[in-house]
C-alpha cells in the first residue's frame, strides 16, 4: 500500500528525512516511534502529500505521490489522517463535521452521508452525540469523532499522529480501543504513538526513527524484548 524508496526530505538546508526505505502492506499496522524532532510527523505528512519529498520514490496504492499524473486530491481522499489536536469545526455539530467532506468531495447525498456518519459514530461508540457540538464533548469523544470523520471518507489507509498525546489519561483507552477495532477489521494503518501497550498488542511492525533515519525496524515482540540499537534502548528506557 505504501512504499518509500530512498526518500530524502529537506526543509531548506535541513535534512529532515534521510534515506527512508519502508514498505507497508495492506492490513498492516506500522507503529512509528522515536524522539521528538526525529521526523515522524513529516514521514506521515509525506504519505498524503501534505509535505513534498525532495528525492527518492514514494508510492501509495498504485500512485506516485507528487507525480504530475497523480491526482493528489483523489489520493488524499483515500487517506484518512487523525492528528493530536482534533481539528473539528467548532460551529458544526458532530454529524455535520463528518458529513461535510463526503458531500463536498465524494458527491454523496445528505441522506447517504448521514447514514455513513451514523454507521461510523456507532463504531466508535458515540452515536448519541451526533447532534452535539465539539465543545460539548470530552477530548476522548472529540478524537473519536475525528476518527469517524476520517473513516466516513472510506479511506484505504489511516494515518494517526500521536492521537492520544493531548488527552487526559482516563480518555486514552477509549481512543485506543476504537483504533484497535479498526486494526482488527483489517485497516492499513501507520500510527505514531508513545502508547507501547497498543504497539505491542496491535502493531504488525515497529519502526524506530532518530534524526531523520529509520534506525530500527522489527516486530513488536523483538523490539521490546531486545532493541538492537542503543538509541532505541535509551528511548524505551525513558518511556517506562
Ligand atoms: P517529530 O514528529 O518526530 O517530532 P517532525 O517531523 O515534526 O518530528 O520534525 C522533524 C524536524 O523537522 C524537526 O527538527 C522540526 O523542527 C523540523 N520541521 C518540521 N516541520 C518543519 C517545517 N515546516 N519547516 C522547517 N522545519 C520543520
Ligand atoms: Mg510529530
Tab-separated table of C-alpha atoms and ligand atoms in Angstrom:
chain	number	residue	atom	x	y	z
A	1	UNK	CA	0.000	0.000	0.000
A	2	UNK	CA	2.855	2.373	0.822
A	3	UNK	CA	6.437	2.182	-0.421
A	4	UNK	CA	9.257	4.588	0.406
A	5	UNK	CA	12.409	4.094	-1.670
A	6	UNK	CA	15.460	6.122	-0.698
A	7	UNK	CA	13.333	9.082	0.269
A	8	UNK	CA	15.041	12.291	1.367
A	9	UNK	CA	13.269	15.401	2.503
A	10	UNK	CA	14.745	18.798	3.229
A	11	UNK	CA	13.315	21.903	4.801
A	12	UNK	CA	15.672	24.420	3.237
A	13	UNK	CA	19.129	23.127	4.093
A	14	UNK	CA	17.897	20.993	6.957
A	15	UNK	CA	17.506	17.325	6.080
A	16	UNK	CA	14.519	16.025	7.997
A	17	UNK	CA	14.183	12.580	6.323
A	18	UNK	CA	17.280	10.612	5.391
A	19	UNK	CA	17.219	7.675	3.001
A	20	UNK	CA	13.859	6.339	4.149
A	21	UNK	CA	13.044	2.844	2.924
A	22	UNK	CA	9.794	1.437	4.199
A	23	UNK	CA	7.041	-0.803	2.986
A	24	UNK	CA	3.561	-1.023	4.464
A	25	UNK	CA	1.400	-3.845	3.178
A	26	UNK	CA	-2.368	-3.975	3.078
A	27	UNK	CA	-3.796	-4.629	6.519
A	28	UNK	CA	-0.567	-3.912	8.382
A	29	UNK	CA	-0.369	-1.654	11.400
A	30	UNK	CA	3.023	0.007	11.434
A	31	UNK	CA	3.855	1.845	14.637
A	32	UNK	CA	6.396	4.657	14.351
A	33	UNK	CA	8.281	5.712	17.453
A	34	UNK	CA	11.229	7.942	18.167
A	35	UNK	CA	12.287	11.089	19.980
A	36	UNK	CA	10.649	14.432	19.349
A	37	UNK	CA	12.013	16.038	16.185
A	38	UNK	CA	13.099	12.739	14.612
A	39	UNK	CA	10.817	13.221	11.586
A	40	UNK	CA	7.800	11.073	12.455
A	41	UNK	CA	5.162	13.674	11.598
A	42	UNK	CA	6.967	14.638	8.424
A	43	UNK	CA	7.045	10.978	7.361
A	44	UNK	CA	3.254	10.764	7.779
A	45	UNK	CA	2.654	14.089	6.082
A	46	UNK	CA	4.623	12.965	3.026
A	47	UNK	CA	2.309	9.968	2.621
A	48	UNK	CA	-0.749	12.112	1.999
A	49	UNK	CA	1.140	14.820	0.165
A	50	UNK	CA	0.917	17.471	2.891
A	51	UNK	CA	4.701	17.639	2.515
A	52	UNK	CA	6.629	17.069	-0.678
A	53	UNK	CA	9.573	14.679	-0.755
A	54	UNK	CA	12.846	16.103	-2.086
A	55	UNK	CA	14.141	12.924	-3.726
A	56	UNK	CA	13.512	9.211	-3.915
A	57	UNK	CA	10.221	7.499	-4.604
A	58	UNK	CA	7.023	7.330	-2.621
A	59	UNK	CA	4.242	5.147	-3.921
A	60	UNK	CA	0.821	4.941	-2.299
A	61	UNK	CA	-1.545	2.338	-3.724
A	62	UNK	CA	-0.538	2.401	-7.358
A	63	UNK	CA	0.098	6.132	-7.464
A	64	UNK	CA	3.339	8.018	-7.211
A	65	UNK	CA	2.955	10.807	-4.664
A	66	UNK	CA	3.780	14.201	-6.161
A	67	UNK	CA	3.884	12.940	-9.755
A	68	UNK	CA	2.251	15.279	-12.255
A	69	UNK	CA	-0.032	12.480	-13.391
A	70	UNK	CA	-1.231	11.718	-9.873
A	71	UNK	CA	-4.473	13.300	-8.809
A	72	UNK	CA	-3.407	14.395	-5.334
A	73	UNK	CA	-6.928	15.334	-4.250
A	74	UNK	CA	-8.153	11.861	-5.067
A	75	UNK	CA	-5.143	10.296	-3.369
A	76	UNK	CA	-5.698	12.397	-0.258
A	77	UNK	CA	-9.348	11.440	-0.105
A	78	UNK	CA	-8.237	7.810	0.131
A	79	UNK	CA	-6.051	8.503	3.155
A	80	UNK	CA	-7.590	9.399	6.487
A	81	UNK	CA	-5.491	11.360	8.938
A	82	UNK	CA	-6.032	11.853	12.652
A	83	UNK	CA	-3.915	14.427	14.460
A	84	UNK	CA	-3.026	15.099	18.062
A	85	UNK	CA	-5.425	18.043	18.008
A	86	UNK	CA	-8.738	17.018	16.631
A	87	UNK	CA	-9.314	19.960	14.290
A	88	UNK	CA	-13.090	19.657	14.357
A	89	UNK	CA	-15.145	22.580	13.100
A	90	UNK	CA	-16.366	24.233	16.323
A	91	UNK	CA	-19.534	25.714	14.872
A	92	UNK	CA	-20.746	22.493	13.307
A	93	UNK	CA	-22.371	19.557	15.002
A	94	UNK	CA	-20.657	16.188	15.196
A	95	UNK	CA	-22.798	14.927	12.338
A	96	UNK	CA	-22.034	17.981	10.185
A	97	UNK	CA	-18.331	17.611	10.894
A	98	UNK	CA	-18.466	14.102	9.489
A	99	UNK	CA	-20.787	14.612	6.514
A	100	UNK	CA	-19.106	17.734	5.139
A	101	UNK	CA	-16.280	16.117	3.171
A	102	UNK	CA	-18.241	13.132	1.824
A	103	UNK	CA	-20.859	15.558	0.455
A	104	UNK	CA	-18.357	18.070	-0.944
A	105	UNK	CA	-15.566	15.785	-2.098
A	106	UNK	CA	-17.286	12.477	-2.799
A	107	UNK	CA	-20.574	13.933	-4.023
A	108	UNK	CA	-22.615	11.923	-1.532
A	109	UNK	CA	-26.220	12.965	-0.931
A	110	UNK	CA	-27.054	14.357	2.519
A	111	UNK	CA	-29.002	11.206	3.280
A	112	UNK	CA	-26.203	8.840	2.282
A	113	UNK	CA	-23.628	10.908	4.131
A	114	UNK	CA	-25.746	10.888	7.281
A	115	UNK	CA	-26.216	7.123	7.155
A	116	UNK	CA	-22.467	6.637	6.710
A	117	UNK	CA	-21.676	9.064	9.513
A	118	UNK	CA	-24.042	7.295	11.893
A	119	UNK	CA	-22.515	3.943	10.990
A	120	UNK	CA	-19.033	5.135	11.958
A	121	UNK	CA	-20.207	7.048	15.031
A	122	UNK	CA	-21.774	3.784	16.151
A	123	UNK	CA	-18.482	2.020	15.526
A	124	UNK	CA	-16.532	4.445	17.730
A	125	UNK	CA	-19.261	4.344	20.348
A	126	UNK	CA	-20.682	7.883	20.279
A	127	UNK	CA	-23.752	7.764	18.059
A	128	UNK	CA	-25.666	9.501	20.851
A	129	UNK	CA	-23.517	12.627	20.370
A	130	UNK	CA	-24.414	13.154	16.707
A	131	UNK	CA	-26.182	16.461	17.355
A	132	UNK	CA	-23.736	17.815	19.939
A	133	UNK	CA	-21.139	20.488	19.227
A	134	UNK	CA	-17.447	19.667	19.709
A	135	UNK	CA	-17.165	21.935	22.763
A	136	UNK	CA	-19.801	19.803	24.495
A	137	UNK	CA	-17.630	16.685	24.186
A	138	UNK	CA	-14.657	15.416	26.147
A	139	UNK	CA	-11.281	15.205	24.424
A	140	UNK	CA	-11.618	11.455	24.008
A	141	UNK	CA	-15.040	11.846	22.435
A	142	UNK	CA	-13.769	14.566	20.097
A	143	UNK	CA	-10.922	12.369	18.996
A	144	UNK	CA	-13.341	9.526	18.284
A	145	UNK	CA	-15.391	11.948	16.154
A	146	UNK	CA	-12.184	12.781	14.279
A	147	UNK	CA	-11.620	9.067	13.661
A	148	UNK	CA	-15.219	8.612	12.464
A	149	UNK	CA	-14.747	11.621	10.192
A	150	UNK	CA	-11.682	10.010	8.638
A	151	UNK	CA	-13.465	6.692	8.193
A	152	UNK	CA	-16.531	8.276	6.576
A	153	UNK	CA	-14.383	9.010	3.525
A	154	UNK	CA	-13.875	5.230	3.231
A	155	UNK	CA	-10.100	5.536	3.074
A	156	UNK	CA	-7.696	2.764	2.100
A	157	UNK	CA	-5.194	3.929	4.695
A	158	UNK	CA	-5.480	5.642	8.075
A	159	UNK	CA	-2.609	7.722	9.458
A	160	UNK	CA	-2.517	8.624	13.147
A	161	UNK	CA	-0.128	11.248	14.507
A	162	UNK	CA	0.033	10.964	18.301
A	163	UNK	CA	-3.757	10.682	18.535
A	164	UNK	CA	-3.779	10.333	22.317
A	165	UNK	CA	-0.992	12.726	23.295
A	166	UNK	CA	-3.321	15.622	24.045
A	167	UNK	CA	-5.783	13.537	26.054
A	168	UNK	CA	-6.242	13.143	29.783
A	169	UNK	CA	-5.109	9.675	30.838
A	170	UNK	CA	-8.616	8.402	31.525
A	171	UNK	CA	-9.624	9.060	27.909
A	172	UNK	CA	-6.714	7.401	26.184
A	173	UNK	CA	-8.191	3.911	26.443
A	174	UNK	CA	-11.406	4.690	24.605
A	175	UNK	CA	-9.494	6.134	21.638
A	176	UNK	CA	-7.024	3.242	21.549
A	177	UNK	CA	-9.945	0.806	21.682
A	178	UNK	CA	-11.505	2.422	18.609
A	179	UNK	CA	-8.158	2.170	16.811
A	180	UNK	CA	-7.701	-1.417	17.892
A	181	UNK	CA	-11.085	-2.346	16.465
A	182	UNK	CA	-10.165	-0.695	13.193
A	183	UNK	CA	-6.908	-2.622	13.035
A	184	UNK	CA	-8.697	-5.888	13.713
A	185	UNK	CA	-11.045	-5.166	10.814
A	186	UNK	CA	-8.025	-5.067	8.522
A	187	UNK	CA	-7.428	-1.336	8.047
A	188	UNK	CA	-3.948	-0.433	6.855
A	189	UNK	CA	-2.582	1.949	9.472
A	190	UNK	CA	0.537	3.953	10.207
A	191	UNK	CA	0.484	5.129	13.804
A	192	UNK	CA	2.862	7.494	15.549
A	193	UNK	CA	2.344	6.903	19.240
A	194	UNK	CA	4.063	6.553	22.591
A	195	UNK	CA	1.442	4.035	23.709
A	196	UNK	CA	3.632	0.975	23.886
A	197	UNK	CA	0.794	-1.277	25.086
A	198	UNK	CA	-1.058	-0.518	21.877
A	199	UNK	CA	2.096	-1.078	19.827
A	200	UNK	CA	2.728	-4.428	21.442
A	201	UNK	CA	-0.825	-5.645	21.110
A	202	UNK	CA	-1.832	-4.275	17.715
A	203	UNK	CA	1.340	-3.431	15.821
A	204	UNK	CA	2.486	-5.609	12.930
A	205	UNK	CA	5.803	-3.827	12.937
A	206	UNK	CA	7.709	-1.165	14.845
A	207	UNK	CA	9.765	1.499	13.165
A	208	UNK	CA	12.161	3.476	15.314
A	209	UNK	CA	13.323	6.835	13.957
A	210	UNK	CA	16.150	9.039	15.111
A	211	UNK	CA	17.426	12.223	13.486
A	212	UNK	CA	15.507	11.609	10.280
A	213	UNK	CA	16.541	7.999	9.799
A	214	UNK	CA	14.822	4.692	10.372
A	215	UNK	CA	17.413	3.135	12.644
A	216	UNK	CA	15.495	0.025	13.607
A	217	UNK	CA	12.591	-1.960	12.199
A	218	UNK	CA	11.328	-5.067	13.994
A	219	UNK	CA	8.265	-6.950	15.163
A	220	UNK	CA	6.922	-5.550	18.443
A	221	UNK	CA	7.953	-8.745	20.235
A	222	UNK	CA	11.568	-8.426	19.095
A	223	UNK	CA	11.674	-4.679	19.502
A	224	UNK	CA	10.546	-4.728	23.113
A	225	UNK	CA	12.477	-7.837	24.087
A	226	UNK	CA	15.784	-6.703	22.657
A	227	UNK	CA	16.075	-3.422	20.813
A	228	UNK	CA	19.281	-3.678	18.830
A	229	UNK	CA	20.091	-0.028	18.637
A	230	UNK	CA	21.464	1.835	21.650
A	231	UNK	CA	19.254	4.787	20.756
A	232	UNK	CA	16.141	2.606	20.762
A	233	UNK	CA	17.140	1.128	24.136
A	234	UNK	CA	17.592	4.569	25.593
A	235	UNK	CA	14.286	5.740	24.137
A	236	UNK	CA	12.393	2.774	25.607
A	237	UNK	CA	14.053	3.105	28.991
A	238	UNK	CA	12.862	6.698	29.213
A	239	UNK	CA	9.264	5.754	28.404
A	240	UNK	CA	8.971	3.249	31.181
B	1	LIG	P1	8.519	14.524	15.085
B	1	LIG	O1	7.121	14.369	14.611
B	1	LIG	O2	9.279	13.243	15.142
B	1	LIG	O3	8.609	15.258	16.387
B	1	LIG	P2	8.775	16.356	12.863
B	1	LIG	O4	8.579	15.568	11.629
B	1	LIG	O5	7.642	17.180	13.330
B	1	LIG	O6	9.312	15.412	14.020
B	1	LIG	O7	10.003	17.336	12.688
B	1	LIG	C1	11.289	16.887	12.367
B	1	LIG	C2	12.220	18.068	12.251
B	1	LIG	O8	11.842	18.881	11.156
B	1	LIG	C3	12.228	18.971	13.461
B	1	LIG	O9	13.571	19.391	13.674
B	1	LIG	C4	11.358	20.115	13.063
B	1	LIG	O10	11.730	21.290	13.733
B	1	LIG	C5	11.608	20.211	11.574
B	1	LIG	N1	10.438	20.710	10.841
B	1	LIG	C6	9.205	20.188	10.830
B	1	LIG	N2	8.368	20.871	10.026
B	1	LIG	C7	9.123	21.890	9.515
B	1	LIG	C8	8.842	22.951	8.591
B	1	LIG	N3	7.627	23.102	8.042
B	1	LIG	N4	9.855	23.788	8.291
B	1	LIG	C9	11.093	23.630	8.828
B	1	LIG	N5	11.416	22.645	9.682
B	1	LIG	C10	10.449	21.781	10.026
B	2	LIG	MG1	5.335	14.845	15.481
